[in-house]
XYZ file of C-alpha atoms in Angstrom:
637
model
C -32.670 93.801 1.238
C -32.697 95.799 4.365
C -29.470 96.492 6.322
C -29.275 97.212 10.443
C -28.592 100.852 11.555
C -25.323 101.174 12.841
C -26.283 102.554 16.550
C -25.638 105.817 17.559
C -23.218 107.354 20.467
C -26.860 108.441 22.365
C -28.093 104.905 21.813
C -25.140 103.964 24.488
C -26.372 104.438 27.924
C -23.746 105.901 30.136
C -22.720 104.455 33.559
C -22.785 106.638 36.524
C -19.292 106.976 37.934
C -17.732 104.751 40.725
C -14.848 105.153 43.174
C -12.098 102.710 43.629
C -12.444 100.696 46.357
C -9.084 100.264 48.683
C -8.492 96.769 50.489
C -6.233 97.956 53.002
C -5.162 94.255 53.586
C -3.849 94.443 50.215
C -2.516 97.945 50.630
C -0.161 96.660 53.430
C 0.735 93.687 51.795
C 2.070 95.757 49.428
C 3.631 98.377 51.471
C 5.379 96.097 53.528
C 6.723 93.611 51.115
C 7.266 95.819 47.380
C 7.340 99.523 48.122
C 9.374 99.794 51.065
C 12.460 97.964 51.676
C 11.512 97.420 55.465
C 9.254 97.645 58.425
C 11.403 100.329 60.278
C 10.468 103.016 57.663
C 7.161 103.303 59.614
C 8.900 105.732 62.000
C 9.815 107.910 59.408
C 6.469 108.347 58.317
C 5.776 109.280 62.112
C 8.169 112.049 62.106
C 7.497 113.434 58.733
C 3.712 113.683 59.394
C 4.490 115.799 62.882
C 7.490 117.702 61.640
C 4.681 118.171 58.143
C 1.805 119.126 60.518
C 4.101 121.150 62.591
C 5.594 123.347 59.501
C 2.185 124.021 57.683
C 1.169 125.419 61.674
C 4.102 127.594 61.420
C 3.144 128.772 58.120
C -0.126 130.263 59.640
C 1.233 131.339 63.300
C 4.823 131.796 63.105
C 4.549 132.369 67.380
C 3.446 128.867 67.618
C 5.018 126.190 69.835
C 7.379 123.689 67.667
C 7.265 120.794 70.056
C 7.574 117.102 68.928
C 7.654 114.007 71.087
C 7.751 110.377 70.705
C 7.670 107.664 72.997
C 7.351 103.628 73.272
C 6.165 100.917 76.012
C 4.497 97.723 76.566
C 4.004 97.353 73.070
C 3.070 100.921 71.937
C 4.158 103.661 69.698
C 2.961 107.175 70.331
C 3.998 110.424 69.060
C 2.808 113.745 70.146
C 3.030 117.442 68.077
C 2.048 120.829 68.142
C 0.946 120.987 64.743
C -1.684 122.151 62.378
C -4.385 119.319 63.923
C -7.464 118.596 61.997
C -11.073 118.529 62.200
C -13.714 115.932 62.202
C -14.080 116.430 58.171
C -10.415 116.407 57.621
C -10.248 113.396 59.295
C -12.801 111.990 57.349
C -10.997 113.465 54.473
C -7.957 112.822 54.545
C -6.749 109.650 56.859
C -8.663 107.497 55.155
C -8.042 108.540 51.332
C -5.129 107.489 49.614
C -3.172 110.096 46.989
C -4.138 113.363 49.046
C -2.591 114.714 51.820
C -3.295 116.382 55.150
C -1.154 119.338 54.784
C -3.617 121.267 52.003
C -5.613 123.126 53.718
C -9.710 123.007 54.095
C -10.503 125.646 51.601
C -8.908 128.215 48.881
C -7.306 130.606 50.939
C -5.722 128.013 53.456
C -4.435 126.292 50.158
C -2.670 129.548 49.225
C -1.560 130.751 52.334
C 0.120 127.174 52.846
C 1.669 126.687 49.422
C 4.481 129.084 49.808
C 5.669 126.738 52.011
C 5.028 123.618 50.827
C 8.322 123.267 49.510
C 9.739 122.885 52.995
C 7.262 119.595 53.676
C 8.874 116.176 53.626
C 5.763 114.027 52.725
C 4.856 114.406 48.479
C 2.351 111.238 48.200
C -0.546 111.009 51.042
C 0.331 107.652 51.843
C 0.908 108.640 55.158
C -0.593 106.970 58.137
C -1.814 103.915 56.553
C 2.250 103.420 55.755
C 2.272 102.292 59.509
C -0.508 99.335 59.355
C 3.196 97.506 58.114
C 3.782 97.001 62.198
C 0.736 97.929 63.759
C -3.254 96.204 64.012
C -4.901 99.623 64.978
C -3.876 103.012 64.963
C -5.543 106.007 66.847
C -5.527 109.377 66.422
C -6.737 112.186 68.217
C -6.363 115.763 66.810
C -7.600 119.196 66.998
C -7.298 121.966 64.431
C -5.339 124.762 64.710
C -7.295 126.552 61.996
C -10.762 126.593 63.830
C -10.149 127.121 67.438
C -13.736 126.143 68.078
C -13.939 123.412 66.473
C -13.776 119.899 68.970
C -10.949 117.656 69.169
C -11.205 113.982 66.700
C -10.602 110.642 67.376
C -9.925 108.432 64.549
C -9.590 104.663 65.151
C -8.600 102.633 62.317
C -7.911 98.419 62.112
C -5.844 96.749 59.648
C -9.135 95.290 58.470
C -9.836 98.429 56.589
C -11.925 99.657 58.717
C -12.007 103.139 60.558
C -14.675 105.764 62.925
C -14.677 108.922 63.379
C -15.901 110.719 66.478
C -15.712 114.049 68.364
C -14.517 114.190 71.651
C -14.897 116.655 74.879
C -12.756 119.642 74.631
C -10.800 118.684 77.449
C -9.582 115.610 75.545
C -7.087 117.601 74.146
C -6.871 121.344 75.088
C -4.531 122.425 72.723
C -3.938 122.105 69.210
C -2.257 119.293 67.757
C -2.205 115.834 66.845
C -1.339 112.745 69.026
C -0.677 109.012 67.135
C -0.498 105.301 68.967
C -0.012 102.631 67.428
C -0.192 99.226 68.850
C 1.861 96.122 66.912
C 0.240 93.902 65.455
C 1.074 90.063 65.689
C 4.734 89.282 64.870
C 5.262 93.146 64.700
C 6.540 93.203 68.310
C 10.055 93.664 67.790
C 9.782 97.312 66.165
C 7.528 98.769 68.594
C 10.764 98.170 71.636
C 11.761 100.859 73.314
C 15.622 100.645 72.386
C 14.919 99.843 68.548
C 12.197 103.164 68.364
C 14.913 105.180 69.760
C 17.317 103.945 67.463
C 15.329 104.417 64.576
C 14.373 108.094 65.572
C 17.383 108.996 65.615
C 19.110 107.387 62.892
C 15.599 108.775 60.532
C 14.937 112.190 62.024
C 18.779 113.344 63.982
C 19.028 116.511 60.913
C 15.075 117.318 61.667
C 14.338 120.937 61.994
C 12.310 120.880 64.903
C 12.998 119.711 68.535
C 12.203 115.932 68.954
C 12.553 113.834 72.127
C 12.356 110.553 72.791
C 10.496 108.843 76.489
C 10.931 105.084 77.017
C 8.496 105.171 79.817
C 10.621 103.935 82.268
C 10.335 107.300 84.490
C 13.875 109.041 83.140
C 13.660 112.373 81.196
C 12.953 112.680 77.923
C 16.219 112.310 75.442
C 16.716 114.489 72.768
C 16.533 112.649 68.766
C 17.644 115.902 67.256
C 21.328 117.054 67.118
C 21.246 119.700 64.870
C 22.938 121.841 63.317
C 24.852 119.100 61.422
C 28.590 118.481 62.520
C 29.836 120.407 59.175
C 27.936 122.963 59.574
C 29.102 123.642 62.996
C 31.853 126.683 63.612
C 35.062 125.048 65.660
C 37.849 127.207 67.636
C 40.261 125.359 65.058
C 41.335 123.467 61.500
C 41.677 120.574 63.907
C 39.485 120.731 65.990
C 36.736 120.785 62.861
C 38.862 117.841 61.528
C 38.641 115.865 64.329
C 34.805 115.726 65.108
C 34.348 114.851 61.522
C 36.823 112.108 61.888
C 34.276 111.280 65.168
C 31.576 111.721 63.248
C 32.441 109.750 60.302
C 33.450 106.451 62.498
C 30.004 106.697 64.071
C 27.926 106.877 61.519
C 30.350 104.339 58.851
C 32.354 102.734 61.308
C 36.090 103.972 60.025
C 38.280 106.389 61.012
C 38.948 108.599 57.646
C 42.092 109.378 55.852
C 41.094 112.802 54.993
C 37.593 114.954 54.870
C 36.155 116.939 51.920
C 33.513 119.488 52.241
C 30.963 119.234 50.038
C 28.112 122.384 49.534
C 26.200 123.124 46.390
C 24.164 126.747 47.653
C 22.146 127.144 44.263
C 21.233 122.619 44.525
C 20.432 122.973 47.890
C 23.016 120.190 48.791
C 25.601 120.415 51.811
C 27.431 117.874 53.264
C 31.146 115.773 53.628
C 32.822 113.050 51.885
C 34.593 110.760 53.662
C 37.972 109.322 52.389
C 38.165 105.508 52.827
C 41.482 104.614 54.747
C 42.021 101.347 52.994
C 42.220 100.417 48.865
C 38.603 99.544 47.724
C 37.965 98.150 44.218
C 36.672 100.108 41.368
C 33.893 97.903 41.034
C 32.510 98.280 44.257
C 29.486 100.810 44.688
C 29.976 102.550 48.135
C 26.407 103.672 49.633
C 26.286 107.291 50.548
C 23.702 108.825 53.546
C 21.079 111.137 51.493
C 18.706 113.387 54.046
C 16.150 115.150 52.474
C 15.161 118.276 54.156
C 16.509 116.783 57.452
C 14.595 113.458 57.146
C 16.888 110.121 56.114
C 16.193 109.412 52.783
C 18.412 106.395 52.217
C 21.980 105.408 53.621
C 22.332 103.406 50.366
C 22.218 105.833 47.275
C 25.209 104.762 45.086
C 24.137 107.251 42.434
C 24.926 110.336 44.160
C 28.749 110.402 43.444
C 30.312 109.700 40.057
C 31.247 105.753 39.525
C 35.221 107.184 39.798
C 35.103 108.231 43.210
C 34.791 105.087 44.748
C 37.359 105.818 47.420
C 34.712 107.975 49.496
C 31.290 108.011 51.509
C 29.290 110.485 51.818
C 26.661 112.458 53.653
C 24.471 115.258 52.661
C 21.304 116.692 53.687
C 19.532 118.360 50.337
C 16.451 120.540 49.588
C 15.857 120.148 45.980
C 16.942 116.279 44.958
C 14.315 114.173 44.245
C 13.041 110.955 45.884
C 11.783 107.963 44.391
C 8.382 106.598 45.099
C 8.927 105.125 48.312
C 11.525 108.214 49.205
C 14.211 104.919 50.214
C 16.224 106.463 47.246
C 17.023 109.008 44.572
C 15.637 109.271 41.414
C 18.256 109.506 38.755
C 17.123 112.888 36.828
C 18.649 115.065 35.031
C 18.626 117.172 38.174
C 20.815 114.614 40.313
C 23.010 113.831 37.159
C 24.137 117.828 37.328
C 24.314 117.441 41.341
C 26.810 114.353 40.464
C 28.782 116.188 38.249
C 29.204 119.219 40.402
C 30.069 116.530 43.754
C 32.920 115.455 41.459
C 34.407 118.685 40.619
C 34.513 119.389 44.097
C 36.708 115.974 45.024
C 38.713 116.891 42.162
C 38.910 120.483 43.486
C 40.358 118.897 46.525
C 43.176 117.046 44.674
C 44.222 120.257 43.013
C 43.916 121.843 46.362
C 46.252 119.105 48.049
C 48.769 118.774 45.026
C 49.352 122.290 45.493
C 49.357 123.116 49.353
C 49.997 119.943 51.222
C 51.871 117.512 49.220
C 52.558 115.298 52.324
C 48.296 114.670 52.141
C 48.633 114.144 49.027
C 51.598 111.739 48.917
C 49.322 109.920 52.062
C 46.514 109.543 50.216
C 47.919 108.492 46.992
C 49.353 105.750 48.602
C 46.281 104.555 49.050
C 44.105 105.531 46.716
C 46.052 105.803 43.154
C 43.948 103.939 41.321
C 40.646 106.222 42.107
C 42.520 109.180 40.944
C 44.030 107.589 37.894
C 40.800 106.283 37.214
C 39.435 110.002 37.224
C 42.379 111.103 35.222
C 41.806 108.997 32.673
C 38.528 111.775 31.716
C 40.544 114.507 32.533
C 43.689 115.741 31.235
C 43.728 118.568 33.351
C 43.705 116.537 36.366
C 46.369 113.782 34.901
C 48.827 116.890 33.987
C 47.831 117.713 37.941
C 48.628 114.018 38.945
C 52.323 113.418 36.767
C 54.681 114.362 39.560
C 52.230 111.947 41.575
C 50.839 109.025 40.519
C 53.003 105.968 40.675
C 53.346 103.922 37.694
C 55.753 100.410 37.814
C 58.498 100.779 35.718
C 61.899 99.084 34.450
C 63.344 101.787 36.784
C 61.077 100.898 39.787
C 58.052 102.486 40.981
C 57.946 105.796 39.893
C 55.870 108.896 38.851
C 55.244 109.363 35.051
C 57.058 112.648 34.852
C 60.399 110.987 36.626
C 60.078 108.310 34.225
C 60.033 111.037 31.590
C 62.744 112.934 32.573
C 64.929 109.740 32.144
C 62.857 108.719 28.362
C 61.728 110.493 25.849
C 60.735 107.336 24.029
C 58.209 105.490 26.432
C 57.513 101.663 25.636
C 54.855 99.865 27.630
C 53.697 95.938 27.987
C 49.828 95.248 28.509
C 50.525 92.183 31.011
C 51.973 92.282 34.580
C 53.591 88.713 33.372
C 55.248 90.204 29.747
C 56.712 93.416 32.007
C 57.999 91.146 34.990
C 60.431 88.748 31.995
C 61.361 92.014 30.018
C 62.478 94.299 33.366
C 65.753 92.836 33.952
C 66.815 92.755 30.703
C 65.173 96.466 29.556
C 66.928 98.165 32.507
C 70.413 96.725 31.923
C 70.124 98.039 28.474
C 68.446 101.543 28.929
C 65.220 100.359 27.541
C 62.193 102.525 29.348
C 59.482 100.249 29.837
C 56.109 100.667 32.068
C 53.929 97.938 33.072
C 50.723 98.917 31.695
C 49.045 95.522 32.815
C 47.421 97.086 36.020
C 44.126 98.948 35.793
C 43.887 102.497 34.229
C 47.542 102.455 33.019
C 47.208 101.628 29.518
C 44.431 104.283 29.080
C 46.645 106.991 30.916
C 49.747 106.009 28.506
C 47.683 106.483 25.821
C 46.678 110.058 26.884
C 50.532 110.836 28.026
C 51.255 112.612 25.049
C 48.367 115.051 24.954
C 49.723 116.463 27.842
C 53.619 116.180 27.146
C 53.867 116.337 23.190
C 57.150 115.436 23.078
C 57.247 111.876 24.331
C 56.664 109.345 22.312
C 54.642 106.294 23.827
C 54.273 102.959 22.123
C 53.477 99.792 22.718
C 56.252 97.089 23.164
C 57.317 94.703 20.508
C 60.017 91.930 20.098
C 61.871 94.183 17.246
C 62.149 97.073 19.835
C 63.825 94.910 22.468
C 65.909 93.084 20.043
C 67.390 96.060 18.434
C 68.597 97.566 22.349
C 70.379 94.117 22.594
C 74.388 93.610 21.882
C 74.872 91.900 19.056
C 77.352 88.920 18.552
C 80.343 89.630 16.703
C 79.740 88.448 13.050
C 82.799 85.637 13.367
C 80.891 84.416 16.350
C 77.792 84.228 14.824
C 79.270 82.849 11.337
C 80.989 79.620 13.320
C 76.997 79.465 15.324
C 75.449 79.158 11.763
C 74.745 75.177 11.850
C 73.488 75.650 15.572
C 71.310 78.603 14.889
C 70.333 76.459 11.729
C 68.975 73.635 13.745
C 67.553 75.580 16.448
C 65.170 77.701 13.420
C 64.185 74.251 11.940
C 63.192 72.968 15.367
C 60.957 75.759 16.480
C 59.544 76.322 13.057
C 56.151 74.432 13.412
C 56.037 77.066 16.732
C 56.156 79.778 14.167
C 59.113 81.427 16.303
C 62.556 82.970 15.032
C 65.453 82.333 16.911
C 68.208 84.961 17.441
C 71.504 85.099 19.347
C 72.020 88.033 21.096
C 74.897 89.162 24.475
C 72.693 90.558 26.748
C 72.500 91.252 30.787
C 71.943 89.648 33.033
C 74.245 86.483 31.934
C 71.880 84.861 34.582
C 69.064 84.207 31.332
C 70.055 81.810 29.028
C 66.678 82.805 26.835
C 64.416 85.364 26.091
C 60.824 85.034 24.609
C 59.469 87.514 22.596
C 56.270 88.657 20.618
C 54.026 91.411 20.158
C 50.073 91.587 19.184
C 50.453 91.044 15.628
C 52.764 87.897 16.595
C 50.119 86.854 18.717
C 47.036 87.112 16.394
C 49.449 85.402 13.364
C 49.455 82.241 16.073
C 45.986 82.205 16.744
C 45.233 82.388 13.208
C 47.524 79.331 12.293
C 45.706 77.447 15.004
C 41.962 78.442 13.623
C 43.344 77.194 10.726
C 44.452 73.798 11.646
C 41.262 72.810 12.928
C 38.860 74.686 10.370
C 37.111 73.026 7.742
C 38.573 73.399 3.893
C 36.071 76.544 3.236
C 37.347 78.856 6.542
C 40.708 76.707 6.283
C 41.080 78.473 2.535
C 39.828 81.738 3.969
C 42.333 82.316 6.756
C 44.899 81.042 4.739
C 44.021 83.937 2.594
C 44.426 86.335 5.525
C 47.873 85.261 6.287
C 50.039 88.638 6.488
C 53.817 89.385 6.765
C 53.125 89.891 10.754
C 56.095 89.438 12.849
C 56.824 86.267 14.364
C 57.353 85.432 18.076
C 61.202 85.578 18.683
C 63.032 82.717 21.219
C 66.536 85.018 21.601
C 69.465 82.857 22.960
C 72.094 84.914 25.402
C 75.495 84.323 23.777
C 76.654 85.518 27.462
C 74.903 82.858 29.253
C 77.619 79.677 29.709
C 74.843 77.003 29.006
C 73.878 79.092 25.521
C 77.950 78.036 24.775
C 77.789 74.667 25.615
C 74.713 73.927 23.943
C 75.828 75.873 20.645
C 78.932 72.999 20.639
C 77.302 70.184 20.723
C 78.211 67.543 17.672
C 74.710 65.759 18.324
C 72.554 66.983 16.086
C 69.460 65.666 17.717
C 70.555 66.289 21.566
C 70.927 69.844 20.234
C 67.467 70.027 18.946
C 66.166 68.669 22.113
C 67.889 71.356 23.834
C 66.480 73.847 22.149
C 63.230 72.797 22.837
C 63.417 72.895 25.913
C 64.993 76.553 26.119
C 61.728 77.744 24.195
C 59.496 75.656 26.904
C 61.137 77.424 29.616
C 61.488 81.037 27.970
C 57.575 80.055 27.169
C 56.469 79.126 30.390
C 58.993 82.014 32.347
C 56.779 84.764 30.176
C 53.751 83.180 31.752
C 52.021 83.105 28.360
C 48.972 80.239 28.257
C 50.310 77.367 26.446
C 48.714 76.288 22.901
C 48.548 72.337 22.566
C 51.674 72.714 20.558
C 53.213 74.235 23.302
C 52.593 71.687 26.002
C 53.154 68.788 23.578
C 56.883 70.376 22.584
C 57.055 70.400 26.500
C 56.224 67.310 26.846
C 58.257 65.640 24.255
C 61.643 67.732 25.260
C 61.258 66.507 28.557
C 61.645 62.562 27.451
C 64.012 63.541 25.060
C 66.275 64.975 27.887
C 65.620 61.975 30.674
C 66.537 59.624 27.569
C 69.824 61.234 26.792
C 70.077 61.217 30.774
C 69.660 58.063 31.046
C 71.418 56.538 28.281
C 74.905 58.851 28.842
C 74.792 57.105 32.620
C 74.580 54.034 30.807
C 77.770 51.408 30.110
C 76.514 51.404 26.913
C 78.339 53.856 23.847
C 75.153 53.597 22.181
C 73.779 56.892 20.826
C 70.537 58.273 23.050
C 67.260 57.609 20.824
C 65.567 60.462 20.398
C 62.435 60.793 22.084
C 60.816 61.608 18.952
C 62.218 57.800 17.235
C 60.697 56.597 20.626
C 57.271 57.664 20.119
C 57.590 56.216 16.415
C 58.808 53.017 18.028
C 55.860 53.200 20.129
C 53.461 53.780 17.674
């Protein structure tokens, strides 16, 4: 038996190697509808190849003219610059090959001389031209190196076909060197190549550009400038308010709102400089404001919502940054470990304003506050420093009023809080006509910065609010009172015992409540328990009934004050009193804007009858005794 030879690695012929072929259709198909976000980034790839071409001249012939202009008509882009240029091999080169870029130079030593400064260039993917075949059917360029002043200007025609020449023209074609780019739109392109909307895109793109720009709409008039550098807060003003008021101009321009206040915002060793704007109206916590981002002059993105931590929602922002760096398409940031410092370092400097304010100008403060409390309590809720800052400031709704934590303090050691606006607004009343301290912790951030209260202030005491804690600050009924109330109290406990609520009489201001509802979490989870176990099956019916604790129970508390409380507690008919009960628990119930169990609505329901019965039947000629409503739905049945 013979077996086949395994073949060998040198019995494997090898392939010569193959480039990848480019179908520019493709290419712009993809440009225009999954890399960039839209059509009008085209002009920023204009600008940052001339301001590009323009710095790596600089880099070799600092005396060099730094000249950029750009102009539109009848259907036509064109932008001129005194930059670097290239030659006929370059062209060749580089134009045409995706992933490199123009601004390397020809050989070693124009490599090295340039890389020192490639740090200030804009472009970092040699994408490039071909970026604008997203508007335009055919681009030319003509171009003559800087580096070989002998060498004869370049025309390079290219169609969205994929196709491109390459030819050298007479010196006098161009004189000097330089680069010059027209475009001409393509079908359906139109619109981006007008006058108005290429000026408006210049200068919204390239306004922070370090180089002079200017703008022609062919229609005769001079040339208008794109640039207005330096940027407004880097500018030196005669005063405070003078500097306060062109931000405030600059700020509705560019957002379209007049701020409440300005923050400066400069990192030296990031590279990052700019202002936040303060919102002048309340903005929710969930929304994601988008900040400007330039990068090295150019707009990067007037969208970035990463820039700023998620607390400071209450601001927009612009900067203009050397080191941050851009996604792929450069229409964002990418979210490195370099930006996440930059965002941490942003937000020190907003809360370095607070401090700032809190301690100087406490009228600002006070201003701002009233607006924006629940940004700053949100950042307190991370910082203690900041919330021991904040105490003489933040407002907080309380049994008192509206007040700050520290006034509230100064009043109660012993700090009781609700978790629901609705539990808070039936317990106020009653809590402040009996010295009770109680803050409504139902609004965002204020049960978080309750629970952090005493790591600032040790010696309050903060807890949560419960029916026993309410109960105890209550007047009780004398005990001869409350002896000759035993029969009604009796029937009112028997009545409300399939509710799983206590009843208790109580004197109590104002005399305006007849009844008070009250529970607490563990009364609450008792209830839901009962109710999982009414409609589980025997096995979880069994195991919950296992569970069942010696948790409070909800409380209905009757107001001995309260003149219908008296009448009711001397009625003779046993029924008509049970009735009446019910329905005091249905409207304590539905006053502390709880949700209603079916129990709940059905007790409603069946106190309601029971009372247009007993209506109905005391009107009556009759003597009879009103049928309960509960013997009526037996009757019924």
């Amino acid at each position: 038996m013979t077996s086949t030879p395994m073949p060998t690695p040198m019995s494997t012929p090898v392939s010569a190697p193959h480039s990848f072929q480019v179908d520019l259709r493709g290419l712009v198909d993809l440009l225009s509808h999954h890399l960039y976000s839209s059509p009008r980034v085209y002009v920023r790839e204009l600008l940052q190849n001339a301001v590009d071409a323009v710095t790596a001249r600089q880099a070799i012939d600092p005396e060099a003219q730094a000249d950029i202009r750009l102009s539109a008509s009848g259907g036509r882009v064109t932008i001129e610059d005194s930059g670097i240029g290239l030659t006929a091999a370059e062209a060749h080169s580089f134009l045409a090959t995706i992933g490199r870029s123009s601004k390397r130079g020809g050989d070693e030593l124009h490599d090295q001389a340039l890389e020192a400064t490639r740090r200030d260039f804009l472009g970092q993917f040699g994408i490039g031209l071909l970026a604008c075949f997203v508007v335009a059917r055919q681009i030319r360029v003509v171009t003559r190196s800087a580096r070989d002043p002998l060498a004869a200007p370049v025309e390079w025609l290219a169609t969205d076909d994929g196709s491109y020449t390459v030819r050298e023209l007479p010196h006098a074609a161009r004189p000097e060197p330089g680069t010059t780019v027209v475009l001409e739109a393509r079908p359906g392109a139109a619109e981006w190549t007008v006058p108005a909307k290429v000026e408006e895109l210049a200068r919204d793109y390239g306004s922070l550009l370090p180089y002079d720009i200017t703008f022609d709409d062919g229609e005769g008039g001079e040339p208008r400038p794109v640039t207005d550098r330096p940027a407004v807060w880097e500018r030196t003003f005669p005063t405070p308010a003078a500097r306060r008021a062109a931000l405030a101009g600059h700020c509705t321009e560019l957002f379209g709102f007049a701020p409440l206040d300005s923050i400066d915002l400069e990192l030296p060793v990031a590279g990052v400089r700019g202002v936040a704007y303060v919102l002048p109206d309340p903005t929710s916590p969930a929304h994601r404001a988008g900040h400007r981002v330039h990068l090295k002059g150019m707009l990067l993105t007037q969208r970035a919502d990463n820039l700023l931590p998620d607390w400071a929602f209450f601001v927009r922002a612009v900067i203009d940054t050397d080191t941050l760096r851009p996604t792929a398409s450069r229409e964002n940031l990418y979210d490195d470990e370099t930006l996440s410092a930059v965002r941490e370092a942003l937000g020190a400097h907003i809360r370095g304003w607070l401090a700032e304010l809190a301690a100087s100008d406490p009228d600002r403060l006070a201003a701002f506050l009233r607006v924006h409390h629940l940004g700053v309590k949100s950042m307190a809720r991370h910082d203690s420093e900041l919330l021991g800052l904040m105490l003489p400031w933040l407002p907080f709704e309380t049994s008192a009023g509206s007040m700050s934590l520290q006034e509230f303090a100064a009043a109660h050691t012993d700090i009781h809080f609700t978790r629901t606006v609705e539990e808070f607004r039936q317990i106020a009343p009653i809590a402040a006509a009996h010295g009770l301290g109680v803050i409504n912790a139902g609004y965002t951030y204020d049960a978080d910065l309750l629970a952090l209260l005493p790591s600032v202030r040790p010696e309050l005491k903060v807890t949560e609010l419960d029916a026993g804690a309410v109960t105890e600050r209550l007047d009780p009924v004398p005990t001869a009172a409350e002896l000759a109330l035993a029969p009604f109290l009796a029937t009112a406990r028997t009545r409300l015992e399939a509710q799983s609520c206590d009843v208790v009489l109580r004197a109590f201001q104002p005399v305006t409540v007849p009844a008070l509802y009250l529970d607490d979490r563990q009364a609450r989870q008792e209830r839901d328990r009962t109710t999982a176990m009414e409609s589980a099956d025997s096995l979880w019916s069994g195991i919950l009934g296992a569970l069942r604790g010696s948790a409070p129970r909800a409380r209905l508390v009757l107001n001995h004050n309260n003149p219908l409380i008296r009448r009711i507690s001397g009625l003779q008919d046993e029924a008509l009193t049970g009735t009446a009960v019910e329905s005091l628990y249905g409207q304590a119930l539905l006053m502390s804007q709880r949700p209603l169990r079916p129990a709940d609505s059905a007790l409603l329901n069946r106190a309601f009858l029971g009372l247009l019965e007993w209506a109905t039947h005391a009107t009556a000629p009759s003597t009879e005794r009103p049928t309960d409503a509960r013997d009526g739905e037996e009757d019924q049945k």
